[in-house]
mmCIF file of C-alpha atoms in Angstrom:
data_model
loop_
_atom_site.group_PDB
_atom_site.id
_atom_site.type_symbol
_atom_site.label_atom_id
_atom_site.label_comp_id
_atom_site.label_asym_id
_atom_site.label_seq_id
_atom_site.Cartn_x
_atom_site.Cartn_y
_atom_site.Cartn_z
ATOM 1 C CA MET A 1 78.920 -29.471 72.587
ATOM 2 C CA ALA A 2 78.836 -30.636 68.375
ATOM 3 C CA LEU A 3 76.010 -30.373 67.262
ATOM 4 C CA LYS A 4 74.329 -33.067 64.842
ATOM 5 C CA THR A 5 71.380 -31.182 63.263
ATOM 6 C CA LEU A 6 70.792 -27.259 64.464
ATOM 7 C CA THR A 7 71.780 -24.343 62.776
ATOM 8 C CA PRO A 8 72.513 -20.961 64.390
ATOM 9 C CA PHE A 9 69.534 -19.652 63.612
ATOM 10 C CA PHE A 10 67.438 -21.775 64.924
ATOM 11 C CA CYS A 11 69.594 -22.397 68.393
ATOM 12 C CA ARG A 12 69.400 -18.484 68.196
ATOM 13 C CA LYS A 13 64.862 -18.761 68.029
ATOM 14 C CA ILE A 14 65.460 -22.042 71.110
ATOM 15 C CA ALA A 15 67.255 -18.830 73.264
ATOM 16 C CA THR A 16 64.129 -16.117 72.606
ATOM 17 C CA PHE A 17 62.288 -18.940 74.222
ATOM 18 C CA PHE A 18 64.554 -20.403 76.662
ATOM 19 C CA THR A 19 64.193 -16.179 78.034
ATOM 20 C CA CYS A 20 59.560 -17.578 78.525
ATOM 21 C CA LEU A 21 60.864 -19.632 80.233
ATOM 22 C CA ASP A 22 63.599 -18.438 82.842
ATOM 23 C CA ILE A 23 60.351 -16.045 84.599
ATOM 24 C CA ASP A 24 62.796 -14.655 86.841
ATOM 25 C CA HIS A 25 66.324 -14.483 84.288
ATOM 26 C CA ASP A 26 68.501 -16.379 86.572
ATOM 27 C CA GLY A 27 69.845 -18.496 83.508
ATOM 28 C CA TYR A 28 67.976 -21.524 84.727
ATOM 29 C CA ALA A 29 63.924 -22.947 83.834
ATOM 30 C CA SER A 30 63.070 -24.869 87.601
ATOM 31 C CA HIS A 31 59.668 -26.899 87.184
ATOM 32 C CA ASP A 32 57.502 -24.304 88.748
ATOM 33 C CA ASP A 33 59.253 -21.271 85.454
ATOM 34 C CA MET A 34 57.931 -23.442 83.143
ATOM 35 C CA TYR A 35 55.533 -24.805 84.676
ATOM 36 C CA GLY A 36 53.899 -23.433 87.718
ATOM 37 C CA ARG A 37 54.054 -20.640 86.997
ATOM 38 C CA ILE A 38 52.880 -20.108 83.083
ATOM 39 C CA ALA A 39 50.267 -22.676 83.965
ATOM 40 C CA ARG A 40 49.428 -20.534 87.518
ATOM 41 C CA ARG A 41 49.093 -17.649 84.190
ATOM 42 C CA VAL A 42 47.079 -19.728 81.425
ATOM 43 C CA ARG A 43 44.587 -20.169 84.230
ATOM 44 C CA VAL A 44 44.347 -16.037 85.370
ATOM 45 C CA MET A 45 44.222 -14.860 81.998
ATOM 46 C CA PHE A 46 41.933 -17.677 79.243
ATOM 47 C CA HIS A 47 38.767 -19.227 80.106
ATOM 48 C CA LYS A 48 38.605 -22.333 82.606
ATOM 49 C CA SER A 49 37.322 -24.741 80.196
ATOM 50 C CA ASP A 50 40.562 -23.534 77.462
ATOM 51 C CA ALA A 51 42.828 -23.404 80.302
ATOM 52 C CA VAL A 52 42.481 -27.172 81.511
ATOM 53 C CA GLU A 53 43.095 -27.674 77.029
ATOM 54 C CA VAL A 54 46.306 -25.802 76.836
ATOM 55 C CA GLU A 55 47.233 -26.365 80.843
ATOM 56 C CA ALA A 56 46.580 -29.920 79.810
ATOM 57 C CA ALA A 57 49.260 -29.263 76.454
ATOM 58 C CA TRP A 58 51.983 -27.019 78.138
ATOM 59 C CA LYS A 59 52.238 -30.055 80.798
ATOM 60 C CA PHE A 60 52.466 -32.231 78.446
ATOM 61 C CA CYS A 61 54.977 -29.844 75.654
ATOM 62 C CA CYS A 62 56.846 -29.756 79.244
ATOM 63 C CA GLU A 63 57.011 -33.821 79.951
ATOM 64 C CA THR A 64 58.250 -34.898 76.487
ATOM 65 C CA PHE A 65 60.464 -31.460 75.512
ATOM 66 C CA LEU A 66 62.414 -29.708 78.712
ATOM 67 C CA PHE A 67 62.132 -31.960 81.366
ATOM 68 C CA PRO A 68 64.143 -35.071 80.225
ATOM 69 C CA ALA A 69 66.588 -31.558 79.938
ATOM 70 C CA MET A 70 66.902 -30.726 83.683
ATOM 71 C CA LYS A 71 69.791 -31.808 85.746
ATOM 72 C CA SER A 72 70.356 -31.139 89.636
ATOM 73 C CA VAL A 73 72.761 -28.030 89.265
ATOM 74 C CA LYS A 74 73.865 -29.091 93.013
ATOM 75 C CA ASP A 75 73.287 -31.524 96.166
ATOM 76 C CA GLY A 76 70.060 -30.695 97.613
ATOM 77 C CA GLN A 77 68.991 -28.181 94.903
ATOM 78 C CA GLU A 78 65.751 -28.676 92.366
ATOM 79 C CA GLU A 79 66.269 -30.245 89.080
ATOM 80 C CA VAL A 80 66.285 -27.303 86.135
ATOM 81 C CA LEU A 81 67.121 -26.785 82.384
ATOM 82 C CA ASN A 82 69.374 -24.017 81.295
ATOM 83 C CA LEU A 83 69.290 -23.539 77.513
ATOM 84 C CA GLU A 84 73.011 -25.711 76.478
ATOM 85 C CA SER A 85 71.315 -28.301 77.886
ATOM 86 C CA TYR A 86 67.856 -27.756 76.021
ATOM 87 C CA ILE A 87 69.109 -27.486 73.088
ATOM 88 C CA ALA A 88 71.428 -30.971 72.976
ATOM 89 C CA LEU A 89 68.087 -32.905 73.453
ATOM 90 C CA LEU A 90 65.971 -30.786 71.072
ATOM 91 C CA ASP A 91 69.510 -31.714 68.537
ATOM 92 C CA HIS A 92 68.882 -35.062 70.289
ATOM 93 C CA LEU A 93 65.059 -35.067 70.057
ATOM 94 C CA LEU A 94 65.649 -34.528 65.615
ATOM 95 C CA THR A 95 68.342 -36.909 65.481
ATOM 96 C CA ASN A 96 66.597 -39.651 67.390
ATOM 97 C CA THR A 97 63.077 -39.001 66.592
ATOM 98 C CA CYS A 98 60.956 -39.254 64.294
ATOM 99 C CA VAL A 99 60.156 -35.255 63.109
ATOM 100 C CA GLU A 100 56.966 -36.059 61.946
ATOM 101 C CA THR A 101 55.266 -37.543 65.332
ATOM 102 C CA LEU A 102 56.808 -34.442 67.337
ATOM 103 C CA LYS A 103 55.462 -32.670 64.655
ATOM 104 C CA ALA A 104 52.453 -34.729 65.261
ATOM 105 C CA ARG A 105 51.867 -33.481 68.307
ATOM 106 C CA ALA A 106 53.620 -30.104 68.318
ATOM 107 C CA ARG A 107 50.452 -29.558 65.533
ATOM 108 C CA LEU A 108 47.795 -30.966 68.727
ATOM 109 C CA PHE A 109 49.621 -28.719 70.807
ATOM 110 C CA PHE A 110 49.013 -25.655 69.209
ATOM 111 C CA ASN A 111 45.192 -26.132 67.954
ATOM 112 C CA ALA A 112 44.685 -26.229 71.509
ATOM 113 C CA ILE A 113 46.228 -22.700 72.153
ATOM 114 C CA PHE A 114 44.717 -22.275 68.780
ATOM 115 C CA ASP A 115 41.188 -22.360 70.473
ATOM 116 C CA SER A 116 42.037 -20.532 73.929
ATOM 117 C CA ILE A 117 43.863 -17.364 72.278
ATOM 118 C CA ASP A 118 40.336 -17.315 69.694
ATOM 119 C CA VAL A 119 38.913 -16.363 72.930
ATOM 120 C CA ASP A 120 36.502 -14.631 71.127
ATOM 121 C CA ASN A 121 35.324 -18.354 69.526
ATOM 122 C CA GLY A 122 36.345 -16.578 66.015
ATOM 123 C CA GLY A 123 37.876 -18.974 64.202
ATOM 124 C CA THR A 124 40.540 -16.661 63.949
ATOM 125 C CA ILE A 125 42.842 -14.868 65.986
ATOM 126 C CA SER A 126 43.669 -11.028 66.255
ATOM 127 C CA LEU A 127 46.247 -8.817 67.412
ATOM 128 C CA ARG A 128 44.855 -8.248 70.999
ATOM 129 C CA GLU A 129 44.154 -11.962 71.031
ATOM 130 C CA TYR A 130 47.315 -13.331 70.621
ATOM 131 C CA ALA A 131 49.095 -10.381 72.922
ATOM 132 C CA HIS A 132 46.957 -12.181 75.660
ATOM 133 C CA PHE A 133 48.967 -14.753 74.623
ATOM 134 C CA LEU A 134 52.414 -13.260 73.931
ATOM 135 C CA VAL A 135 52.003 -12.270 78.017
ATOM 136 C CA CYS A 136 50.829 -14.421 79.173
ATOM 137 C CA MET A 137 53.857 -16.877 78.020
ATOM 138 C CA ASN A 138 56.742 -13.660 79.265
ATOM 139 C CA VAL A 139 57.547 -12.461 75.886
ATOM 140 C CA ASP A 140 57.446 -8.229 76.110
ATOM 141 C CA PRO A 141 53.918 -6.898 74.433
ATOM 142 C CA GLU A 142 56.713 -4.801 72.231
ATOM 143 C CA HIS A 143 56.611 -7.129 70.117
ATOM 144 C CA THR A 144 53.248 -8.296 69.078
ATOM 145 C CA THR A 145 52.855 -6.563 66.149
ATOM 146 C CA ILE A 146 56.333 -7.625 64.573
ATOM 147 C CA CYS A 147 55.444 -11.136 65.076
ATOM 148 C CA PHE A 148 51.460 -10.706 64.279
ATOM 149 C CA ASP A 149 52.073 -9.463 61.069
ATOM 150 C CA ALA A 150 54.786 -11.670 60.133
ATOM 151 C CA MET A 151 52.615 -15.018 60.518
ATOM 152 C CA ASP A 152 49.613 -13.136 58.715
ATOM 153 C CA ALA A 153 50.319 -15.323 55.753
ATOM 154 C CA ASP A 154 47.466 -13.124 53.902
ATOM 155 C CA LYS A 155 47.437 -10.144 55.279
ATOM 156 C CA ASN A 156 44.370 -9.739 55.815
ATOM 157 C CA GLY A 157 44.374 -8.537 59.773
ATOM 158 C CA THR A 158 43.901 -12.018 61.760
ATOM 159 C CA LEU A 159 45.469 -15.140 61.968
ATOM 160 C CA SER A 160 43.918 -18.415 60.394
ATOM 161 C CA ARG A 161 43.791 -21.680 62.874
ATOM 162 C CA GLU A 162 45.987 -22.649 59.638
ATOM 163 C CA GLU A 163 48.738 -19.432 60.063
ATOM 164 C CA PHE A 164 48.760 -19.611 63.796
ATOM 165 C CA VAL A 165 49.574 -24.046 63.904
ATOM 166 C CA ASP A 166 51.775 -23.352 61.016
ATOM 167 C CA ALA A 167 54.355 -21.018 62.508
ATOM 168 C CA GLY A 168 54.183 -22.229 65.895
ATOM 169 C CA ILE A 169 55.933 -25.375 64.348
ATOM 170 C CA GLN A 170 58.122 -24.562 61.874
ATOM 171 C CA PHE A 171 58.941 -22.037 65.512
ATOM 172 C CA PHE A 172 59.795 -25.051 66.605
ATOM 173 C CA TYR A 173 61.334 -27.014 63.691
ATOM 174 C CA ASP A 174 62.278 -24.498 60.878
ATOM 175 C CA MET A 175 65.983 -24.494 60.599
ATOM 176 C CA GLU A 176 65.640 -22.079 58.591
ATOM 177 C CA GLU A 177 63.883 -18.613 58.441
ATOM 178 C CA THR A 178 60.649 -18.893 57.287
ATOM 179 C CA PRO A 179 57.427 -16.281 59.045
ATOM 180 C CA GLY A 180 57.000 -19.160 61.931
ATOM 181 C CA ALA A 181 60.731 -17.693 63.442
ATOM 182 C CA TYR A 182 58.886 -14.529 64.372
ATOM 183 C CA PHE A 183 56.191 -16.812 66.792
ATOM 184 C CA LEU A 184 57.275 -15.503 70.133
ATOM 185 C CA ASP A 185 60.021 -13.080 69.321
ATOM 186 C CA HIS A 186 61.246 -10.479 66.026
#
């Protein structure tokens, strides 16, 4: 696959994210893996009002960035996403779409996620709250401290809204290594 815009580093980050989507680790992410199972985790792990916002934001992301790359792998089976088709979709989107428009939408999404993760409504995300989020996203909790510390730009032991949102956007849009590279994994 000849990529137009994506660096090898970026593709490795996306492979990490793909493992979060592939709940059953079969090499494919189905609608249920990506939307159903993660949405169910959000409903269980977050406050009900926050879960509705996060679920809506996640559905938008799935419909924009994930579902368009899904393909039927065999006649009669559900459509699934594999890593190669997901990377090809991102390459297409980041080459042929206004990246600033995509980033603006991502900013809305990560702000909604921030509000949901900030369970105590303190205006920051603690290590404990971030760990809760990573579990929801199917990320090994062993990596929580490394990820959190990399994103905590001012090293005050919490993530501000700006640190969290910027890291989320960096993870999905920056081609080279930035603190956001550690948004979901070390």
